[in-house]
Each structure stands twice: as structure tokens, then as C-alpha cells.
């Protein structure tokens, strides 16, 4: 305050120095005593105004930007929240595009009509006969039920229509249902599975889906971050789409019904035009057959499976949740005892202080926030100390994760007593299916706790049992086929235990002389090779010296040289072409195979080894699902497919159909594809998922 008063009094710092003797009081004397220091501080803190800068203030004004490039950056960063994306993309909505940048048009003109009652039948008769129509909806889906609030259709000539399904009269309804179910009337959708699933709630069946733009984009570029319609429209068509209207019953204050209808018609037109754009791109990557013969039929099957759901035993799952909650609390109590005081087990900082500060345990890998306390680090610490805390922490995390998993299952039990998971076709780049809401893949497969959770999935009312089926050692059978290794093929065709037969050849002993340790090592080796396992990785997995692991790997390759040659060939071919391909032509692009970064390059090499094997296995499972489902329906059976998790198929068997259903499952899965080795199929049935295990 005093300095500011002086500057105001004398007008400037220079004038203050010139007239310093006029400053009165003790403060004035202090200023005079330290005047040289004050002048030095002034020189050090004064902004230099004479430096020439590469940018002027004008240069730093907000400039036009390339919205298409920005949208792609948001995709790369996995920023998918619609409202956040909308705000980021609308920073300067009036700005013109930078010169030379790709133009992202706000939309495309459509000759749209908001159809009233009695007008849909005529519009379909005029536009829905011989040409594909793009279809977009506003709908809801959750807990096994849903409804359609709005539908838009678009034709290639620019005509488009919007209607409210609740306002259809009897003639409109008949025309709409007939057009939807007509396989000769081509339809283009984005996420056709979602539409088919919710249409079925209205008793509308869908046939003739000629293109799904989400699946097409996935086959063209499976590694992309987002398959949202707005992102694809911007990238492939140069169009920005208005965000979809809410269909969840929330009020949209200030919303313009006409604008919402137009926005949905523009979306339908974008879907149609994207379909045309992807036809050429699918042909370029050899994936047109994959879409037509595998992915589109699979999406229709998955839509039915999601509607079926699987019955759940709520009481059993609630008891499991309580058990895991008790185990978590017990682990907390034991951890406090091992530490000698209470602390927050969920706080990495507090855990680090206890482990490395108070207990003085060996330091783990250094990170930005201290020393790592992840599962691998805790497992290693458990071997380095007699203190029980690392083991307790591992148990606490495991039980907490199981509790969260079961809580999620309970929350998703619908009013019909069933869990309706959502299957995803566009998540795993290898082609495998995943599930969400809930994620059934989170349920452990080989632990007692996982088996207990699976007992909570039961046969539903009106059905006799659950049936499970999967392939035995599917990825190793694929590796035998792709590598054409005579020894591995012989091991499979002999009918004997694969790992025992392989171990007898590697260790040069009779099969009867193969002990459990030999078999374990060869099993780890066989599966590890399909995932690009190194000698070091094998040594870590088997807890043996790296030299012994290398010798084991050399002995394996000496006996199964075809496998070694195939693995080398797979990486070399992928490096040359830029991608791997499954037996059915599914590609996975791996640009990092030529990266200068060693870690990125080696990670890509491991993917190049695994993608053709895991991807081919995933394709075989999809083919098997389609064949089994088709055979069940052709036979007029009520038994139906419910789940596909970890390559396992789960069916619900109707009374009196167990024998014929099992016969169909075994036959169709065994004959799904023709490989150089037989496809081994295991089948089981029971009153719940676990008891049906085989």
C-alpha cells in the first residue's frame, strides 16, 4: 500500500527516486537506506518491452479452426461425452474454416416431411420400393425393455420423412411392419442391433438390413476409438450432425419439435450416405463378405439374446454380496492389525507410507507418485517379507472387486427377474464379443468365488435347464491349422491329451512318463506362444530361470518347427502389409510394427502373433453361434441362445428338448469350419450356469 501511495504521489518510480528526500517519516528513511536494492529490484522485475516476438497480439486472436480435425482429436483422446463434445466443438460456431482445410458442412439439405396420421403408407409406397432407405430413431432401452419415440427415413434422392410411432393408424402400421419385415427392401442403419432390439418391443421384426455403418466402420478400421454416428459423419462425409433428441422422458426446455424432426431426418440421410461410402471401403479391405455373412447376422442374433436375458437368483446373489462385504471388512481389520494402526486401504499414499516407511519393506518400481503398489508389486512383496500385509492387501482388493461385480449384477436384474446384458461387436479389435451393463466377463472363470457367482444364473420359468458349450483349446487348434505343423496336428488328431502328447515329444519321453510339471510347462509354452510370450515372460510365469525358459522354448521349436516358422512369417507379413488377417479376412492394422520406439514395436509384434489366432477363433465362435441358432429355429425348437462369454455359449433348453438340442449343438459347432485338426466341442447342462459347466 505504501509503495502504491508513493507512486501515486510522485507520478512514477523515476520521480520517486529523484525526490526521495521529500519522503517523510520512518518509512522514508528505510527507503533511503535501501534505495540501491530497490532500484535493482525494479530492474529485475520490470517487463522488457523491446524484445522482438515471433507473434503479435493480433496473431494470438482466436483463429478459424478445422472442426473435422478437432473431432478426430477428441476421438483419439476418448472424449465421447456428447454434451462435452458439443461445447468443445461450439467454441466459435461462427468461425469460417481455415483456408485449405477440409470443409465440415453443418449438414445436408433434405426434402423432409413430418408425417401425420395416415401418411406413412403413401410415403413408403412412393420411396420404399426398390431403393435403400436410411433409418434413424430416437429410442430408449434399459433393463430388458424399451420403446421407440421417433423414426426418420431418408431416400437417396433427398426425400426424407419423420413420424411418431404412437400416432400411426392401422393402415400405416400395416405398411410399416410389412416394409420392415421385407428382406427385399434394403435398409441402412447405424447400430442395427439396437434398433432391432427395441423394435421387437413393438412386435416389429426387421429383415433386409443391407448395411450397418457402425459395423462397417469397425471392419474398415477396427482400432479406431469411436464408432459414433456423428464422428463417422464428420470423418467420411464432412458433415456435422446435431445432437440427438432425448428420449428418456426429460423435458427439453426451449426445444423446437420441427428442428428435432429435421435433425433426425438429417441423421437418417447421413446413415444412408455413409452406407454408400462404406461399400467401396469394405471392398478395398476385403471385408464385404464379413459384414454380409457374419457381422450382420450376428447382430440380429445378439439382439434376440439381449431381449431374452438370463434368469437370476436374486437371493443367492445378495447372499454372495454380503459374504464378499464381510470378507472385505475382515481384510481391513487384518490389514490394520498387520500395520499396527488404522489406515485407508484405498489410499495409495497411505499404503506406501505403511509398506515402505513404517514396515521398511523392499522398494518396488518407482512411479510419479511414489512406489507402485499394484497387484504384481504386492505379489512380489509377499515373497520378500514375513509380514502378512501384502497378502492381506491382495485379498482385500480381490474381495472388493468381487463385491462390486455382484452388486452390479443385482442392480441389473430387470422386472422379469432376468439380467439383460448388452453385447458389443465393435470393442475388441480382434473380433471377439464383449459385454456391458453388466460386464459378464468380470466374473472369474476358474476360482471358487467365480463358480459361486455363476450359480446365481439359473434356468428361467418355462424351461428345463441351462446348456453350456465351448471349444476345447480353440486357439491352439487354430495355431495348428495356420502353422501347418505336422507335430502339432498329430498331437490333436491322436485323440490323446494335447499337452501330455506335446510334452512327451519335447522332453523325448513316453506319454506315460510325462509328469504334472512337464505338462504344466508345455501348456504354458503352447498358450504363451499364441500371445507372443518371450523367454523372460515364460520364466516369470513358470518361476524358473530365464536360461531354462530359453532352453525349453528352443526344445519346443525344435520339435514343432512349423510353429516357429509361422510365428516369424506372421510378423514379417504384417510388417510388410501393415496388418494381420484372420482365416476369414478380418484385418487388424498395426502401424507400430515399423515404429522407432522399441516398446511400441515389440507390443505390435506380439499383437501380430496373436491377432490372427485369437481373431480366427472369434470368427469361428460367431459362425458356430449362427449355425446353432439357425438349426434350433429350423427344427422348430423353443430352446434358445442366451449368452456368449469367454468363447462359451449358454443356451436355455425347453422341456423335452435336451437330447435334440445337444445333438444340434455338437454337430453344428463341430462342423462350423473345416480345419486341418478336428474342432473339439464340450457340452454340459444343469439348473444353473455353474452346474451346466462341462
C-alpha positions in Angstrom: 0.0 0.0 0.0 2.8 2.4 0.9 4.6 1.8 -2.4 1.4 2.4 -4.3 0.8 5.6 -2.4 4.3 6.9 -3.2 3.9 6.1 -6.9 0.6 7.9 -7.0 2.1 10.9 -5.1 5.1 11.4 -7.2 3.8 10.1 -10.5 6.4 7.5 -11.4 9.1 5.3 -9.9 11.8 7.5 -11.5 10.3 10.7 -10.0 10.2 9.0 -6.6 13.9 8.2 -6.7 14.7 11.8 -7.9 12.7 13.3 -4.9 13.4 10.6 -2.3 14.5 13.2 0.3 10.9 14.5 0.3 9.6 11.2 1.6 8.9 11.7 5.3 8.8 9.5 8.3 10.5 6.2 9.3 9.3 4.6 6.1 11.0 7.4 4.1 14.3 6.8 6.0 14.0 3.0 5.3 13.5 3.7 1.6 16.6 6.0 1.5 18.7 3.3 3.4 17.8 0.6 0.9 17.4 2.7 -2.3 20.1 0.8 -4.3 18.4 -2.5 -3.5 15.0 -1.0 -4.5 16.4 0.2 -7.9 18.0 -3.3 -8.5 14.6 -5.0 -7.8 12.9 -2.6 -10.2 15.4 -3.5 -13.0 14.9 -7.3 -12.3 11.1 -7.2 -12.2 10.3 -4.6 -14.9 8.8 -6.1 -18.1 11.1 -5.7 -21.1 9.2 -4.2 -23.9 11.8 -4.0 -26.6 12.2 -7.7 -27.4 11.0 -8.7 -30.9 8.5 -11.5 -30.6 7.6 -14.1 -33.3 3.9 -13.4 -32.6 2.0 -10.2 -32.3 -1.2 -9.7 -30.2 -3.1 -9.8 -33.5 -1.6 -13.2 -34.3 -2.9 -14.5 -31.0 -6.5 -13.7 -31.6 -8.9 -16.6 -31.9 -8.5 -18.0 -35.4 -10.6 -20.2 -37.6 -10.1 -23.9 -36.9 -10.6 -27.3 -38.6 -13.6 -28.8 -36.8 -13.1 -32.2 -38.5 -9.5 -32.4 -37.2 -10.7 -31.3 -33.8 -13.4 -34.0 -33.7 -10.8 -36.6 -34.6 -8.5 -35.4 -31.8 -11.5 -35.8 -29.4 -12.0 -39.3 -30.6 -8.3 -40.1 -30.1 -8.5 -38.7 -26.5 -11.6 -40.8 -26.0 -13.7 -37.7 -25.1 -17.1 -39.2 -26.0 -19.5 -37.4 -23.7 -22.0 -35.8 -26.2 -22.6 -32.6 -24.2 -18.8 -32.0 -23.6 -18.0 -32.7 -27.3 -20.8 -30.3 -28.3 -19.4 -27.5 -26.1 -15.8 -28.0 -27.3 -16.9 -28.1 -31.0 -19.0 -25.0 -30.4 -16.3 -22.7 -29.0 -16.6 -20.5 -32.1 -19.6 -21.7 -34.1 -19.4 -18.6 -36.4 -15.8 -19.1 -37.4 -15.1 -20.0 -41.0 -12.9 -22.9 -41.8 -9.2 -22.3 -42.3 -8.2 -21.9 -45.9 -7.4 -25.3 -47.5 -8.9 -27.2 -44.6 -11.5 -29.9 -45.2 -14.9 -28.4 -45.0 -17.2 -29.9 -42.3 -20.6 -28.9 -43.6 -23.2 -28.4 -40.9 -25.5 -31.0 -42.6 -27.1 -31.6 -45.9 -30.4 -30.4 -47.3 -33.2 -32.9 -47.1 -36.7 -32.6 -48.6 -38.2 -33.6 -45.3 -41.8 -34.2 -44.4 -43.2 -34.5 -40.9 -45.8 -37.2 -41.5 -49.2 -37.1 -39.7 -51.6 -39.9 -39.1 -52.4 -41.8 -42.3 -49.5 -40.5 -44.3 -46.7 -43.1 -43.8 -48.2 -45.8 -46.0 -48.2 -43.5 -49.0 -44.7 -42.3 -48.4 -43.4 -45.8 -48.2 -45.2 -46.8 -51.4 -43.5 -43.9 -53.2 -40.0 -44.1 -51.8 -39.6 -47.6 -50.2 -39.9 -49.9 -53.1 -36.6 -50.5 -54.9 -34.0 -48.3 -53.2 -32.3 -48.5 -49.9 -33.6 -46.2 -47.1 -31.6 -44.8 -44.3 -33.2 -45.3 -40.9 -32.6 -43.4 -37.7 -34.5 -43.5 -34.4 -34.8 -41.8 -31.0 -35.5 -44.6 -28.6 -34.8 -45.9 -25.1 -33.5 -49.2 -23.8 -32.7 -50.5 -20.3 -33.2 -53.4 -18.1 -34.6 -55.5 -20.9 -37.3 -53.2 -22.1 -37.6 -50.1 -24.3 -39.6 -48.1 -26.8 -39.3 -46.0 -29.9 -40.2 -42.3 -29.6 -39.3 -41.1 -33.1 -38.4 -42.6 -36.5 -36.8 -40.9 -39.5 -36.3 -42.4 -43.0 -34.2 -41.0 -45.9 -34.1 -41.8 -49.6 -31.1 -41.2 -51.9 -33.0 -38.6 -53.9 -33.1 -36.3 -50.9 -36.6 -37.2 -49.7 -37.0 -37.8 -46.0 -39.8 -38.4 -43.6 -40.2 -38.3 -39.8 -43.1 -39.8 -37.8 -44.1 -40.6 -34.2 -44.9 -44.3 -34.0 -47.6 -43.7 -31.4 -49.6 -41.7 -34.0 -49.7 -44.4 -36.7 -53.1 -45.6 -37.7 -53.9 -49.2 -38.7 -53.0 -48.7 -42.4 -49.8 -47.0 -41.5 -48.9 -49.7 -39.0 -49.5 -52.5 -41.6 -47.4 -50.7 -44.2 -44.6 -50.0 -41.7 -44.5 -53.6 -40.4 -44.6 -55.0 -43.9 -41.7 -52.8 -45.1 -39.6 -53.6 -42.0 -40.1 -57.3 -42.4 -39.5 -57.4 -46.2 -36.0 -58.8 -46.9 -36.2 -57.4 -50.4 -36.5 -53.8 -49.1 -32.9 -52.8 -48.2 -32.4 -50.8 -45.1 -29.3 -48.9 -43.9 -28.9 -48.4 -40.1 -26.3 -47.3 -37.6 -26.2 -49.9 -34.8 -28.8 -52.1 -36.3 -28.8 -54.4 -33.3 -30.1 -51.6 -31.0 -32.9 -50.8 -33.5 -33.9 -54.5 -33.9 -33.9 -55.0 -30.2 -36.2 -52.1 -29.4 -38.4 -52.6 -32.5 -39.1 -56.1 -31.2 -40.7 -54.4 -28.1 -43.3 -53.1 -30.5 -43.6 -56.5 -32.2 -41.8 -55.2 -35.3 -39.5 -57.7 -36.9 -36.6 -56.4 -39.1 -35.2 -58.1 -42.3 -33.3 -56.8 -45.2 -30.6 -54.8 -43.3 -28.1 -54.3 -46.1 -25.7 -52.1 -44.2 -24.8 -51.2 -40.6 -22.5 -48.2 -40.7 -21.1 -48.9 -37.2 -20.1 -52.4 -38.1 -18.8 -51.3 -41.5 -16.6 -48.7 -39.9 -15.3 -51.3 -37.4 -14.3 -53.7 -40.2 -12.6 -50.9 -42.1 -10.7 -49.5 -39.1 -11.2 -51.8 -36.1 -8.7 -49.9 -33.9 -10.5 -46.5 -34.0 -11.7 -45.0 -30.7 -15.2 -44.2 -31.5 -17.9 -45.5 -33.8 -20.5 -42.8 -33.0 -22.5 -41.7 -35.9 -21.5 -38.0 -35.6 -17.8 -38.9 -35.6 -18.2 -41.1 -38.7 -20.3 -38.5 -40.5 -17.7 -35.8 -39.9 -14.8 -38.0 -40.9 -16.3 -39.7 -44.0 -18.9 -37.2 -45.2 -17.6 -33.9 -43.8 -20.9 -33.2 -42.1 -21.6 -32.2 -38.5 -24.8 -33.7 -37.1 -27.0 -32.0 -34.5 -27.1 -34.0 -31.2 -30.0 -36.4 -31.0 -33.1 -35.5 -29.0 -33.5 -37.0 -25.6 -35.9 -40.0 -25.4 -35.7 -40.5 -21.7 -38.7 -38.5 -20.7 -36.7 -35.5 -19.6 -38.0 -32.1 -20.6 -36.0 -30.2 -23.2 -36.9 -26.6 -22.4 -37.0 -24.4 -25.5 -36.8 -27.4 -27.8 -38.1 -26.9 -31.3 -40.1 -30.0 -32.4 -39.6 -29.2 -36.0 -35.9 -28.7 -35.6 -35.6 -32.1 -33.8 -37.5 -33.8 -36.6 -35.3 -32.2 -39.2 -32.2 -33.2 -37.2 -33.3 -36.8 -37.1 -34.0 -36.8 -40.8 -30.5 -35.4 -41.5 -29.2 -38.3 -39.4 -31.1 -40.8 -41.5 -29.6 -39.2 -44.6 -26.1 -39.4 -43.1 -26.6 -43.1 -42.4 -27.7 -43.7 -46.0 -24.8 -41.8 -47.4 -22.3 -43.4 -45.0 -23.6 -46.8 -46.2 -22.7 -45.8 -49.8 -19.3 -44.6 -48.7 -18.5 -47.8 -46.8 -19.5 -50.1 -49.7 -16.3 -49.1 -51.5 -14.1 -49.1 -48.5 -15.3 -52.6 -47.4 -14.4 -53.8 -50.9 -11.0 -52.3 -50.6 -10.2 -54.2 -47.4 -11.9 -57.4 -48.5 -14.5 -57.2 -45.7 -17.8 -57.0 -47.6 -18.4 -60.7 -47.1 -17.6 -60.5 -43.4 -20.2 -57.8 -43.0 -22.9 -59.6 -45.0 -22.3 -63.2 -43.9 -21.0 -62.8 -40.4 -21.4 -59.5 -38.6 -24.9 -58.5 -39.7 -26.4 -62.0 -38.9 -24.6 -61.9 -35.6 -26.0 -58.5 -34.7 -29.6 -59.9 -35.3 -28.9 -62.9 -33.1 -27.4 -60.7 -30.4 -30.5 -58.5 -30.4 -32.6 -61.5 -29.6 -30.2 -62.8 -27.0 -30.2 -59.4 -25.3 -34.0 -59.4 -25.2 -34.1 -62.9 -23.8 -31.6 -62.2 -21.0 -30.8 -64.9 -18.4 -32.7 -65.6 -15.2 -31.0 -64.6 -12.0 -31.4 -65.9 -8.4 -31.5 -62.6 -6.5 -31.4 -64.2 -3.1 -28.3 -66.1 -3.9 -26.5 -63.1 -5.4 -27.5 -60.9 -2.4 -26.0 -63.6 -0.1 -22.9 -63.5 -2.2 -22.7 -59.7 -1.9 -23.0 -59.9 1.9 -20.3 -62.6 2.0 -17.9 -60.5 0.0 -18.7 -57.4 2.0 -17.8 -59.4 5.2 -14.6 -60.6 3.6 -13.7 -57.0 2.7 -14.3 -55.8 6.3 -12.3 -58.8 7.7 -9.4 -57.9 5.4 -9.5 -54.3 6.6 -9.3 -55.4 10.2 -6.4 -57.7 9.5 -4.6 -55.0 7.5 -4.9 -52.6 10.4 -3.5 -55.3 12.7 -0.5 -56.0 10.4 0.2 -52.3 10.2 -0.3 -51.7 13.9 -2.8 -48.9 13.3 -5.7 -47.9 11.2 -5.2 -46.5 7.7 -7.1 -46.1 4.5 -6.5 -49.2 2.3 -7.8 -47.4 -0.7 -5.2 -44.6 -0.4 -2.0 -45.4 -2.4 -0.2 -42.7 -0.5 -1.1 -44.1 2.9 -0.3 -47.7 1.8 3.1 -46.6 0.5 3.9 -45.0 3.8 2.9 -48.1 5.8 4.7 -50.6 3.5 7.9 -48.7 2.7 8.1 -46.2 5.5 6.8 -47.9 8.6 7.4 -51.5 7.8 10.6 -50.9 5.7 9.7 -53.4 3.0 11.8 -53.5 -0.2 11.1 -50.7 -2.6 9.1 -51.6 -5.7 9.1 -49.8 -9.1 9.3 -46.0 -8.8 6.4 -44.0 -10.2 5.5 -40.4 -10.4 3.5 -40.7 -7.1 5.9 -42.9 -5.2 6.4 -46.7 -5.3 3.9 -48.9 -7.1 1.5 -50.9 -5.0 -0.3 -52.7 -7.9 -1.1 -56.4 -7.8 2.2 -57.6 -9.3 4.1 -55.4 -6.8 2.2 -56.7 -3.8 2.6 -60.3 -5.0 6.4 -59.7 -5.2 6.5 -58.1 -1.8 4.7 -61.1 -0.4 7.8 -63.2 -1.4 10.2 -60.7 0.3 8.7 -60.5 3.8 7.1 -62.4 6.6 4.7 -59.5 7.2 1.2 -60.5 6.1 0.1 -57.1 4.9 0.9 -57.6 1.1 -1.1 -60.8 1.1 -3.9 -59.2 3.0 -4.0 -56.3 0.6 -4.2 -58.7 -2.4 -7.1 -60.5 -0.7 -8.8 -57.2 0.1 -8.7 -56.0 -3.5 -9.9 -59.3 -4.8 -12.9 -59.4 -2.5 -13.7 -55.8 -3.1 -13.7 -56.4 -6.8 -16.0 -59.4 -6.4 -18.3 -57.4 -4.3 -18.6 -54.7 -6.9 -19.2 -57.3 -9.6 -22.0 -58.9 -7.7 -23.5 -55.5 -6.7 -23.6 -54.7 -10.4 -25.3 -57.9 -11.3 -28.0 -57.3 -8.6 -28.7 -53.8 -9.9 -29.3 -55.0 -13.4 -31.9 -57.6 -12.6 -34.9 -56.5 -14.5 -38.6 -56.6 -13.6 -38.8 -60.0 -15.3 -36.2 -61.4 -13.0 -33.6 -61.7 -15.7 -30.3 -59.9 -16.5 -30.2 -58.4 -20.0 -26.5 -57.7 -20.8 -25.5 -55.8 -23.9 -23.1 -57.5 -26.3 -20.6 -55.3 -28.1 -19.3 -56.2 -31.6 -17.1 -53.1 -32.1 -15.0 -53.0 -29.0 -12.3 -55.7 -29.3 -10.1 -55.2 -32.4 -9.7 -58.9 -32.8 -13.4 -59.5 -33.4 -14.2 -61.0 -30.0 -17.5 -60.0 -28.4 -17.6 -58.2 -25.1 -20.5 -57.4 -22.8 -21.5 -54.4 -20.7 -24.4 -53.5 -18.3 -23.3 -55.8 -16.7 -19.9 -57.0 -17.9 -20.2 -60.7 -17.5 -16.5 -61.1 -18.4 -15.7 -59.7 -15.0 -16.9 -63.0 -13.4 -13.9 -65.2 -12.7 -13.9 -68.5 -14.5 -11.6 -70.7 -12.6 -12.0 -69.6 -8.9 -14.3 -70.9 -6.3 -15.8 -67.4 -5.9 -16.4 -67.1 -9.6 -18.1 -70.5 -9.7 -20.3 -69.5 -6.8 -21.4 -66.3 -8.6 -22.2 -68.3 -11.7 -24.6 -70.3 -9.6 -26.7 -67.2 -9.4 -27.6 -67.5 -13.1 -30.4 -70.0 -13.3 -32.8 -71.6 -15.7 -35.9 -69.5 -16.2 -39.5 -70.3 -15.8 -40.9 -72.5 -18.5 -37.5 -74.0 -19.4 -35.9 -77.2 -18.2 -32.2 -76.5 -17.9 -29.2 -74.4 -19.0 -26.8 -75.8 -21.5 -23.2 -74.6 -22.0 -20.9 -75.4 -24.9 -17.5 -74.3 -26.0 -14.5 -75.4 -28.0 -11.6 -77.3 -26.4 -8.3 -75.4 -26.9 -9.7 -73.5 -29.8 -6.7 -71.1 -30.1 -4.2 -73.9 -30.2 -6.2 -75.7 -32.8 -6.2 -72.5 -34.9 -2.5 -72.2 -34.4 -2.0 -75.8 -35.6 -4.1 -75.1 -38.7 -2.3 -71.8 -39.6 1.2 -73.1 -38.9 0.5 -76.5 -40.6 3.0 -78.0 -38.1 2.9 -81.8 -38.6 3.7 -82.5 -34.9 1.0 -80.2 -33.5 -1.5 -81.6 -36.0 -0.6 -85.1 -35.0 -1.0 -84.2 -31.3 -4.5 -83.0 -31.9 -5.6 -85.8 -34.2 -4.3 -88.6 -31.9 -7.2 -88.1 -29.6 -4.8 -88.1 -26.6 -4.3 -85.2 -24.1 -2.7 -82.4 -26.2 -0.3 -81.1 -23.6 0.8 -84.6 -22.5 1.4 -85.6 -26.1 3.4 -82.4 -26.8 5.4 -82.8 -23.6 6.4 -86.3 -24.5 7.7 -85.1 -27.8 9.6 -82.1 -26.4 11.1 -83.9 -23.4 11.6 -87.1 -25.5 9.8 -89.4 -23.1 6.9 -91.8 -23.3 3.5 -90.2 -22.7 3.1 -92.2 -19.5 6.4 -90.7 -18.2 5.1 -87.1 -18.5 4.6 -85.7 -15.0 2.4 -82.8 -14.0 5.3 -80.3 -14.0 6.3 -81.3 -17.6 2.7 -80.9 -18.7 2.4 -77.5 -16.9 5.4 -76.2 -18.7 4.3 -77.2 -22.1 0.8 -75.9 -21.6 2.2 -72.5 -20.6 4.5 -72.6 -23.6 1.8 -73.5 -26.1 -0.7 -70.9 -24.9 2.1 -68.3 -24.4 3.4 -68.5 -27.9 0.0 -67.6 -29.3 0.3 -64.4 -27.3 3.9 -63.6 -28.2 5.3 -64.8 -24.9 9.1 -64.2 -24.6 11.6 -66.4 -22.8 11.7 -63.9 -20.0 7.9 -63.9 -19.8 7.8 -67.7 -19.7 10.4 -67.7 -16.9 8.2 -65.3 -14.9 5.1 -67.4 -15.5 6.8 -70.7 -14.6 9.0 -69.2 -11.9 12.2 -70.6 -13.5 15.4 -69.1 -14.6 15.4 -67.2 -17.9 18.1 -69.6 -19.3 15.9 -72.6 -18.5 13.0 -70.9 -20.2 15.0 -70.2 -23.3 16.2 -73.8 -23.4 12.6 -75.0 -23.1 11.5 -72.7 -25.9 14.3 -73.9 -28.1 13.4 -77.6 -27.4 9.7 -76.8 -28.2 10.6 -75.1 -31.5 13.0 -78.0 -32.4 10.1 -80.4 -32.2 7.4 -78.0 -33.6 9.4 -76.1 -36.2 6.3 -75.3 -38.2 5.0 -73.2 -35.3 8.3 -71.2 -35.1 8.3 -70.6 -38.9 4.6 -69.5 -38.8 5.2 -67.0 -35.9 8.1 -65.5 -37.8 6.2 -65.4 -41.0 3.2 -63.8 -39.3 5.2 -60.8 -38.1 7.2 -60.4 -41.3 4.0 -60.4 -43.4 2.2 -58.0 -41.1 5.2 -55.6 -41.2 5.2 -55.7 -45.0 1.4 -55.2 -45.4 0.7 -53.1 -42.2 -2.0 -55.5 -41.0 -2.8 -59.1 -39.9 -5.7 -61.1 -41.2 -7.8 -63.9 -39.8 -8.7 -67.0 -41.8 -11.8 -65.2 -42.9 -10.2 -61.9 -43.9 -10.7 -59.8 -40.8 -7.9 -57.3 -40.7 -6.1 -55.6 -37.8 -3.9 -52.7 -38.6 -0.6 -52.4 -36.7 1.3 -49.3 -37.8 3.6 -49.6 -34.8 5.3 -52.6 -36.3 7.7 -50.1 -38.0 7.9 -47.8 -35.0 11.3 -46.4 -33.9 10.1 -46.9 -30.3 11.2 -50.4 -29.3 8.5 -50.9 -26.7 5.7 -49.9 -29.1 7.3 -52.1 -31.9 7.6 -55.1 -29.6 4.0 -54.7 -28.4 2.8 -54.5 -32.0 4.8 -57.7 -32.8 3.0 -59.5 -30.0 -0.3 -58.3 -31.4 0.8 -59.6 -34.9 1.3 -63.0 -33.4 -2.0 -63.1 -31.5 -4.4 -61.3 -33.7 -4.8 -63.9 -36.5 -5.1 -66.7 -33.9 -7.5 -65.0 -31.5 -9.4 -63.3 -34.3 -9.9 -66.6 -36.2 -11.1 -68.2 -33.0 -13.6 -65.4 -32.5 -14.8 -65.7 -36.1 -15.3 -69.5 -35.6 -17.3 -68.9 -32.5 -19.6 -66.4 -34.3 -20.1 -68.9 -37.2 -20.9 -71.6 -34.7 -23.4 -69.4 -32.9 -25.2 -68.6 -36.2 -25.3 -72.3 -37.2 -26.6 -73.5 -33.8 -29.2 -70.7 -33.7 -30.3 -71.4 -37.3 -30.6 -75.2 -36.7 -32.6 -74.7 -33.5 -35.0 -72.4 -35.3 -35.2 -74.7 -38.4 -36.1 -77.6 -36.1 -38.9 -75.6 -34.5 -37.4 -75.9 -31.0 -38.2 -73.5 -28.2 -34.7 -73.8 -26.8 -32.7 -70.6 -27.4 -29.3 -69.0 -27.1 -28.8 -66.6 -24.1 -25.1 -65.7 -23.7 -21.7 -65.8 -25.3 -19.0 -65.2 -22.7 -15.3 -66.1 -22.9 -16.0 -68.2 -26.1 -18.6 -70.1 -24.2 -22.2 -70.3 -25.5 -25.0 -70.6 -22.9 -28.5 -71.8 -24.0 -31.8 -72.2 -22.3 -33.3 -75.6 -23.0 -37.1 -76.1 -23.3 -38.8 -79.2 -21.6 -38.2 -82.4 -23.6 -35.6 -80.8 -25.9 -32.3 -81.5 -24.1 -31.3 -84.5 -26.3 -32.0 -83.0 -29.7 -30.6 -79.6 -28.6 -27.3 -81.2 -27.5 -27.1 -83.1 -30.8 -27.6 -79.9 -32.7 -25.0 -78.0 -30.7 -22.4 -80.7 -31.0 -23.0 -81.2 -34.8 -23.1 -77.5 -35.8 -20.2 -76.5 -33.6 -18.0 -79.4 -34.8 -18.8 -78.7 -38.4 -18.7 -74.9 -38.2 -15.4 -74.7 -40.2 -13.1 -77.2 -41.9 -9.6 -77.1 -40.2 -6.6 -79.4 -40.5 -7.5 -80.5 -37.0 -10.8 -81.5 -35.5 -12.8 -79.0 -33.5 -13.3 -80.5 -30.1 -16.7 -79.5 -28.5 -17.6 -79.8 -24.8 -21.2 -79.6 -23.7 -22.9 -79.7 -20.3 -26.3 -78.9 -18.8 -27.7 -78.2 -15.4 -30.1 -76.0 -13.4 -27.6 -73.1 -13.2 -24.7 -71.8 -15.1 -22.1 -73.4 -12.9 -23.7 -76.8 -12.7 -24.1 -76.7 -16.5 -20.3 -76.4 -16.8 -18.6 -79.3 -18.6 
